């Protein structure tokens, strides 16, 4: 059956799956302004409040002056490199105690580039069923065989490893650490055990944990004291760091391999130097003083029944989820209805993500409003 683009859009609309870009007037700290209304933003990845913060922007500009251009004009491997890129890479290697780091333009670029290049024909990838779309896209591009094991189910993963590992050359286990739509945390110690037992590489996407978990904000790998056991740690700068871009950190061999093979790195203009400088400045100067705030935020998440600062309120039905968001909106809270294909069919939800400024009262008032809609 052939459907025209127009029919496909109509179909999405009919099933309440149509995505549209919202008009947002401005954002500042925990508030978002839409159509002249000021709402508490419960859908932000700006977990530590570094993005959209006037004081931080001014402080950074005082420091940076006009030293960092707004465009790189080239890919890193051509002329798009300056000392600040290497400095940020060295900083990441240092804090993670890894041999080498590579910057990517976003977490999406990182996951597509890494998963499509580390495995190829004759290799295999074992991926958590709820891993992010960027990981899935990378696996699809790789030409490798991939298996998606049931979410966080280590027994099922081990069964797969027993059955399949010996049929392939290189094998990779890939997981998020804090799952983006569910807020739960993978069993990282077990993943390390399995990767060692079955001779696999382990890559961990710390997109939602970098900047939030661990004494120094390095993520779940730091929290569990396992940074040295994970072959490749991936983190994004677009969430808790309040900037843009991503990194992969690991052995010199793996990073040199990615520099040569990860097409999303090779064939794209590097991020602006000013952006790289901002990321580096935040990590060096601001991240270190957030420990208490981060712990309070995580405690609040736990009080609300989550393992992290991401709290999924599963409604189920698309229409009811949209309705619950409307009710929250009218009560001064901005949330988003998360629907398939982002989450599995029948599990539409409101994904609350905390930021350090959200109070306990604000959170629980919002949760009780959603419960009343059921
Ligand atoms: C788990 C995970 N990985 C990667 C990404 C992509 O990161 P970025 O927004 O930097 O492209 C996201 C973003 O939503 C994510 O949730």
Tab-separated table of C-alpha atoms in Angstrom, residues 28-328:
chain	number	residue	atom	x	y	z
A	28	UNK	CA	14.901	31.451	32.101
A	29	UNK	CA	16.009	29.006	34.751
A	30	UNK	CA	13.021	26.906	35.749
A	31	UNK	CA	10.484	29.004	33.844
A	32	UNK	CA	9.307	28.812	30.274
A	33	UNK	CA	7.238	31.556	28.639
A	34	UNK	CA	4.674	30.579	26.033
A	35	UNK	CA	2.030	32.891	24.536
A	36	UNK	CA	2.843	35.444	27.222
A	37	UNK	CA	2.291	32.901	30.022
A	38	UNK	CA	4.920	31.993	32.586
A	39	UNK	CA	5.016	28.272	33.363
A	40	UNK	CA	7.198	26.020	35.501
A	41	UNK	CA	9.199	23.896	33.075
A	42	UNK	CA	8.980	20.228	34.065
A	43	UNK	CA	10.278	19.069	30.690
A	44	UNK	CA	13.772	20.453	30.602
A	45	UNK	CA	17.123	18.697	30.269
A	46	UNK	CA	18.753	21.804	31.702
A	47	UNK	CA	19.126	19.837	34.933
A	48	UNK	CA	21.600	22.180	36.644
A	49	UNK	CA	20.234	25.440	35.256
A	50	UNK	CA	23.380	26.314	33.263
A	51	UNK	CA	21.586	27.000	29.981
A	52	UNK	CA	19.455	30.153	29.685
A	53	UNK	CA	21.026	31.610	32.809
A	54	UNK	CA	21.746	35.322	32.378
A	55	UNK	CA	24.360	35.501	35.158
A	56	UNK	CA	26.244	32.502	33.832
A	57	UNK	CA	26.137	33.834	30.261
A	58	UNK	CA	27.498	37.214	31.396
A	59	UNK	CA	30.210	35.619	33.530
A	60	UNK	CA	31.287	33.417	30.618
A	61	UNK	CA	31.360	36.330	28.159
A	62	UNK	CA	33.487	38.356	30.612
A	63	UNK	CA	35.937	35.456	30.694
A	64	UNK	CA	35.849	34.636	26.975
A	65	UNK	CA	35.774	38.114	25.464
A	66	UNK	CA	36.262	37.867	21.707
A	67	UNK	CA	38.809	35.062	21.872
A	68	UNK	CA	36.563	32.288	20.522
A	69	UNK	CA	35.001	32.459	17.025
A	70	UNK	CA	31.336	31.639	16.417
A	71	UNK	CA	32.079	29.259	13.573
A	72	UNK	CA	34.687	26.588	12.937
A	73	UNK	CA	34.175	26.629	9.156
A	74	UNK	CA	35.523	23.130	8.732
A	75	UNK	CA	35.551	19.561	9.973
A	76	UNK	CA	38.112	18.777	12.717
A	77	UNK	CA	40.240	16.693	10.349
A	78	UNK	CA	40.498	19.564	7.872
A	79	UNK	CA	41.038	23.019	9.368
A	80	UNK	CA	38.291	22.960	12.020
A	81	UNK	CA	40.595	22.489	14.978
A	82	UNK	CA	41.990	24.918	17.549
A	83	UNK	CA	43.675	24.431	20.942
A	84	UNK	CA	40.362	24.703	22.834
A	85	UNK	CA	39.056	21.460	21.267
A	86	UNK	CA	42.152	19.536	22.356
A	87	UNK	CA	41.980	21.150	25.798
A	88	UNK	CA	38.400	20.006	26.299
A	89	UNK	CA	39.309	16.490	25.141
A	90	UNK	CA	42.280	16.411	27.507
A	91	UNK	CA	40.079	17.646	30.354
A	92	UNK	CA	37.545	14.862	29.761
A	93	UNK	CA	40.308	12.232	29.569
A	94	UNK	CA	41.748	13.559	32.811
A	95	UNK	CA	38.543	13.574	34.845
A	96	UNK	CA	37.589	10.087	33.626
A	97	UNK	CA	41.156	8.817	33.845
A	98	UNK	CA	40.986	7.524	30.275
A	99	UNK	CA	43.695	7.532	27.619
A	100	UNK	CA	41.916	9.569	24.979
A	101	UNK	CA	38.695	11.436	24.174
A	102	UNK	CA	36.928	12.508	21.007
A	103	UNK	CA	34.361	15.300	20.745
A	104	UNK	CA	31.261	14.888	18.607
A	105	UNK	CA	28.794	17.550	17.482
A	106	UNK	CA	25.954	16.052	19.540
A	107	UNK	CA	24.974	12.901	21.371
A	108	UNK	CA	23.099	11.904	18.251
A	109	UNK	CA	26.267	12.262	16.128
A	110	UNK	CA	28.248	10.326	18.741
A	111	UNK	CA	25.908	7.354	18.940
A	112	UNK	CA	25.367	7.124	15.198
A	113	UNK	CA	29.085	7.393	14.504
A	114	UNK	CA	30.185	4.976	17.225
A	115	UNK	CA	27.612	2.240	16.697
A	116	UNK	CA	27.907	2.331	12.918
A	117	UNK	CA	31.686	2.105	12.938
A	118	UNK	CA	32.688	-0.121	15.870
A	119	UNK	CA	30.754	-3.025	14.385
A	120	UNK	CA	30.421	-4.195	10.817
A	121	UNK	CA	29.605	-7.299	8.843
A	122	UNK	CA	30.515	-10.394	10.895
A	123	UNK	CA	30.197	-8.480	14.187
A	124	UNK	CA	27.334	-8.281	16.664
A	125	UNK	CA	25.760	-5.654	18.927
A	126	UNK	CA	23.640	-6.421	21.995
A	127	UNK	CA	21.493	-3.405	22.779
A	128	UNK	CA	18.958	-2.692	25.520
A	129	UNK	CA	15.451	-2.603	24.049
A	130	UNK	CA	14.881	0.949	25.319
A	131	UNK	CA	18.129	2.448	24.049
A	132	UNK	CA	17.882	5.855	22.389
A	133	UNK	CA	16.991	6.249	18.695
A	134	UNK	CA	20.533	7.438	17.920
A	135	UNK	CA	21.936	4.092	19.083
A	136	UNK	CA	19.390	2.210	16.989
A	137	UNK	CA	20.159	4.333	13.921
A	138	UNK	CA	23.881	3.677	14.377
A	139	UNK	CA	23.330	-0.073	14.648
A	140	UNK	CA	21.176	-0.089	11.523
A	141	UNK	CA	23.912	1.692	9.578
A	142	UNK	CA	26.621	-0.657	10.832
A	143	UNK	CA	25.773	-3.705	8.741
A	144	UNK	CA	26.353	-5.800	11.886
A	145	UNK	CA	23.819	-8.205	13.304
A	146	UNK	CA	22.115	-6.710	16.334
A	147	UNK	CA	19.919	-8.075	19.092
A	148	UNK	CA	17.756	-5.919	21.327
A	149	UNK	CA	17.481	-7.565	24.746
A	150	UNK	CA	14.459	-6.885	27.011
A	151	UNK	CA	14.960	-3.705	28.998
A	152	UNK	CA	17.494	-4.098	31.815
A	153	UNK	CA	17.013	-7.871	31.746
A	154	UNK	CA	20.467	-9.246	32.450
A	155	UNK	CA	19.332	-12.871	32.377
A	156	UNK	CA	17.949	-12.440	28.891
A	157	UNK	CA	21.154	-10.705	27.819
A	158	UNK	CA	23.280	-13.545	29.160
A	159	UNK	CA	21.127	-16.135	27.361
A	160	UNK	CA	21.651	-14.217	24.137
A	161	UNK	CA	25.386	-14.030	24.763
A	162	UNK	CA	25.568	-17.780	25.393
A	163	UNK	CA	23.642	-18.475	22.201
A	164	UNK	CA	25.111	-15.889	19.855
A	165	UNK	CA	28.496	-14.589	20.969
A	166	UNK	CA	30.559	-17.371	19.417
A	167	UNK	CA	29.000	-16.824	15.981
A	168	UNK	CA	30.580	-13.393	15.538
A	169	UNK	CA	33.929	-11.610	15.540
A	170	UNK	CA	33.727	-8.349	17.497
A	171	UNK	CA	30.864	-8.028	19.978
A	172	UNK	CA	29.554	-4.881	21.647
A	173	UNK	CA	27.136	-4.463	24.522
A	174	UNK	CA	25.522	-1.021	24.486
A	175	UNK	CA	23.277	0.557	27.092
A	176	UNK	CA	22.191	3.895	28.444
A	177	UNK	CA	23.060	4.402	32.110
A	178	UNK	CA	20.024	6.477	33.131
A	179	UNK	CA	17.262	5.674	30.663
A	180	UNK	CA	15.948	8.805	29.036
A	181	UNK	CA	12.239	8.019	29.048
A	182	UNK	CA	12.005	5.815	32.158
A	183	UNK	CA	14.556	7.354	34.522
A	184	UNK	CA	15.723	3.932	35.710
A	185	UNK	CA	19.353	2.892	35.923
A	186	UNK	CA	21.039	-0.030	34.230
A	187	UNK	CA	22.767	-2.766	36.240
A	188	UNK	CA	26.206	-1.542	35.366
A	189	UNK	CA	28.110	-4.028	37.554
A	190	UNK	CA	26.377	-6.927	35.808
A	191	UNK	CA	27.058	-5.437	32.374
A	192	UNK	CA	30.746	-5.239	33.270
A	193	UNK	CA	30.690	-8.852	34.478
A	194	UNK	CA	29.005	-10.033	31.267
A	195	UNK	CA	31.254	-8.084	28.949
A	196	UNK	CA	34.309	-9.611	30.623
A	197	UNK	CA	32.882	-13.135	30.685
A	198	UNK	CA	31.868	-13.085	27.008
A	199	UNK	CA	34.705	-10.972	25.626
A	200	UNK	CA	32.689	-7.980	24.447
A	201	UNK	CA	33.247	-4.233	24.379
A	202	UNK	CA	30.952	-2.270	26.688
A	203	UNK	CA	29.795	1.186	25.606
A	204	UNK	CA	27.723	3.251	28.011
A	205	UNK	CA	25.638	6.281	27.056
A	206	UNK	CA	25.654	8.607	30.070
A	207	UNK	CA	23.636	11.342	28.302
A	208	UNK	CA	21.285	11.908	31.248
A	209	UNK	CA	23.764	11.027	33.989
A	210	UNK	CA	26.810	13.078	33.003
A	211	UNK	CA	26.790	16.202	35.158
A	212	UNK	CA	24.255	14.694	37.552
A	213	UNK	CA	25.436	11.433	39.166
A	214	UNK	CA	28.681	10.694	40.971
A	215	UNK	CA	30.834	12.727	43.354
A	216	UNK	CA	32.301	14.781	40.503
A	217	UNK	CA	29.258	14.611	38.257
A	218	UNK	CA	30.840	12.107	35.866
A	219	UNK	CA	27.810	9.843	35.836
A	220	UNK	CA	26.715	6.382	36.855
A	221	UNK	CA	30.097	4.846	36.030
A	222	UNK	CA	31.662	7.129	38.641
A	223	UNK	CA	28.888	6.505	41.155
A	224	UNK	CA	29.597	2.768	41.010
A	225	UNK	CA	33.385	3.129	40.772
A	226	UNK	CA	33.482	1.417	37.373
A	227	UNK	CA	34.785	4.065	34.945
A	228	UNK	CA	37.920	1.987	34.284
A	229	UNK	CA	35.869	-1.080	33.335
A	230	UNK	CA	33.820	0.560	30.605
A	231	UNK	CA	35.466	0.570	27.207
A	232	UNK	CA	33.746	3.668	25.889
A	233	UNK	CA	31.832	6.221	27.956
A	234	UNK	CA	29.643	8.600	25.983
A	235	UNK	CA	28.287	11.819	27.448
A	236	UNK	CA	26.450	14.805	26.042
A	237	UNK	CA	26.987	18.496	26.790
A	238	UNK	CA	23.481	19.458	25.673
A	239	UNK	CA	21.729	18.415	28.863
A	240	UNK	CA	23.161	18.979	32.381
A	241	UNK	CA	26.120	20.993	31.051
A	242	UNK	CA	23.715	23.418	29.344
A	243	UNK	CA	25.792	23.590	26.174
A	244	UNK	CA	25.945	21.462	23.005
A	245	UNK	CA	28.032	18.556	21.766
A	246	UNK	CA	29.171	15.229	23.125
A	247	UNK	CA	32.227	13.130	23.908
A	248	UNK	CA	33.402	9.557	23.814
A	249	UNK	CA	36.246	8.622	26.124
A	250	UNK	CA	38.222	5.377	26.225
A	251	UNK	CA	41.467	3.767	25.086
A	252	UNK	CA	43.803	5.415	22.612
A	253	UNK	CA	43.150	2.595	20.152
A	254	UNK	CA	39.364	2.966	20.231
A	255	UNK	CA	39.486	6.748	19.919
A	256	UNK	CA	42.011	6.603	17.056
A	257	UNK	CA	39.737	4.075	15.386
A	258	UNK	CA	36.747	6.438	15.729
A	259	UNK	CA	38.744	9.373	14.359
A	260	UNK	CA	39.309	7.269	11.237
A	261	UNK	CA	35.979	5.487	10.921
A	262	UNK	CA	33.134	7.426	12.576
A	263	UNK	CA	31.571	9.163	9.593
A	264	UNK	CA	29.459	11.553	11.696
A	265	UNK	CA	32.744	12.869	13.106
A	266	UNK	CA	34.729	12.890	9.874
A	267	UNK	CA	32.194	14.480	7.550
A	268	UNK	CA	30.692	17.307	9.610
A	269	UNK	CA	31.809	20.841	10.438
A	270	UNK	CA	33.093	21.070	14.013
A	271	UNK	CA	31.063	22.893	16.646
A	272	UNK	CA	31.865	26.604	17.075
A	273	UNK	CA	34.968	27.243	19.196
A	274	UNK	CA	32.898	29.515	21.485
A	275	UNK	CA	30.649	26.589	22.256
A	276	UNK	CA	33.582	24.298	23.047
A	277	UNK	CA	35.031	27.015	25.293
A	278	UNK	CA	31.691	27.356	27.121
A	279	UNK	CA	31.507	23.604	27.748
A	280	UNK	CA	35.054	23.556	29.082
A	281	UNK	CA	34.444	26.601	31.271
A	282	UNK	CA	31.275	25.077	32.775
A	283	UNK	CA	33.011	21.778	33.571
A	284	UNK	CA	36.042	23.508	35.081
A	285	UNK	CA	34.272	26.229	37.021
A	286	UNK	CA	30.644	25.404	37.680
A	287	UNK	CA	30.086	21.659	37.760
A	288	UNK	CA	32.287	21.113	40.798
A	289	UNK	CA	30.141	23.318	43.054
A	290	UNK	CA	26.852	21.590	42.336
A	291	UNK	CA	27.197	18.490	44.525
A	292	UNK	CA	24.647	19.427	47.191
A	293	UNK	CA	22.081	20.717	44.681
A	294	UNK	CA	22.467	17.578	42.566
A	295	UNK	CA	21.988	15.307	45.546
A	296	UNK	CA	18.858	17.216	46.634
A	297	UNK	CA	17.441	16.878	43.133
A	298	UNK	CA	18.135	13.135	43.054
A	299	UNK	CA	16.582	12.700	46.507
A	300	UNK	CA	13.466	14.470	45.290
A	301	UNK	CA	13.318	12.140	42.303
A	302	UNK	CA	13.589	9.150	44.627
A	303	UNK	CA	10.803	10.522	46.837
A	304	UNK	CA	8.634	10.539	43.729
A	305	UNK	CA	9.435	6.874	43.133
A	306	UNK	CA	12.155	7.157	40.482
A	307	UNK	CA	15.799	6.070	40.581
A	308	UNK	CA	16.832	9.404	39.117
A	309	UNK	CA	15.753	12.960	38.316
A	310	UNK	CA	13.596	11.648	35.442
A	311	UNK	CA	10.109	10.671	36.573
A	312	UNK	CA	7.824	8.954	34.070
A	313	UNK	CA	4.116	9.318	34.805
A	314	UNK	CA	2.691	6.597	32.591
A	315	UNK	CA	-0.830	7.359	31.437
A	316	UNK	CA	-1.099	4.782	28.624
A	317	UNK	CA	-3.486	6.273	26.135
A	318	UNK	CA	-2.389	9.108	23.814
A	319	UNK	CA	-5.502	11.196	24.267
A	320	UNK	CA	-5.487	10.928	28.054
A	321	UNK	CA	-1.801	11.841	28.133
A	322	UNK	CA	-2.418	14.957	26.054
A	323	UNK	CA	-5.371	15.787	28.289
A	324	UNK	CA	-3.233	15.475	31.443
A	325	UNK	CA	-0.632	17.804	29.907
A	326	UNK	CA	-3.386	20.339	29.145
A	327	UNK	CA	-4.565	20.232	32.751
A	328	UNK	CA	-1.015	20.748	33.999
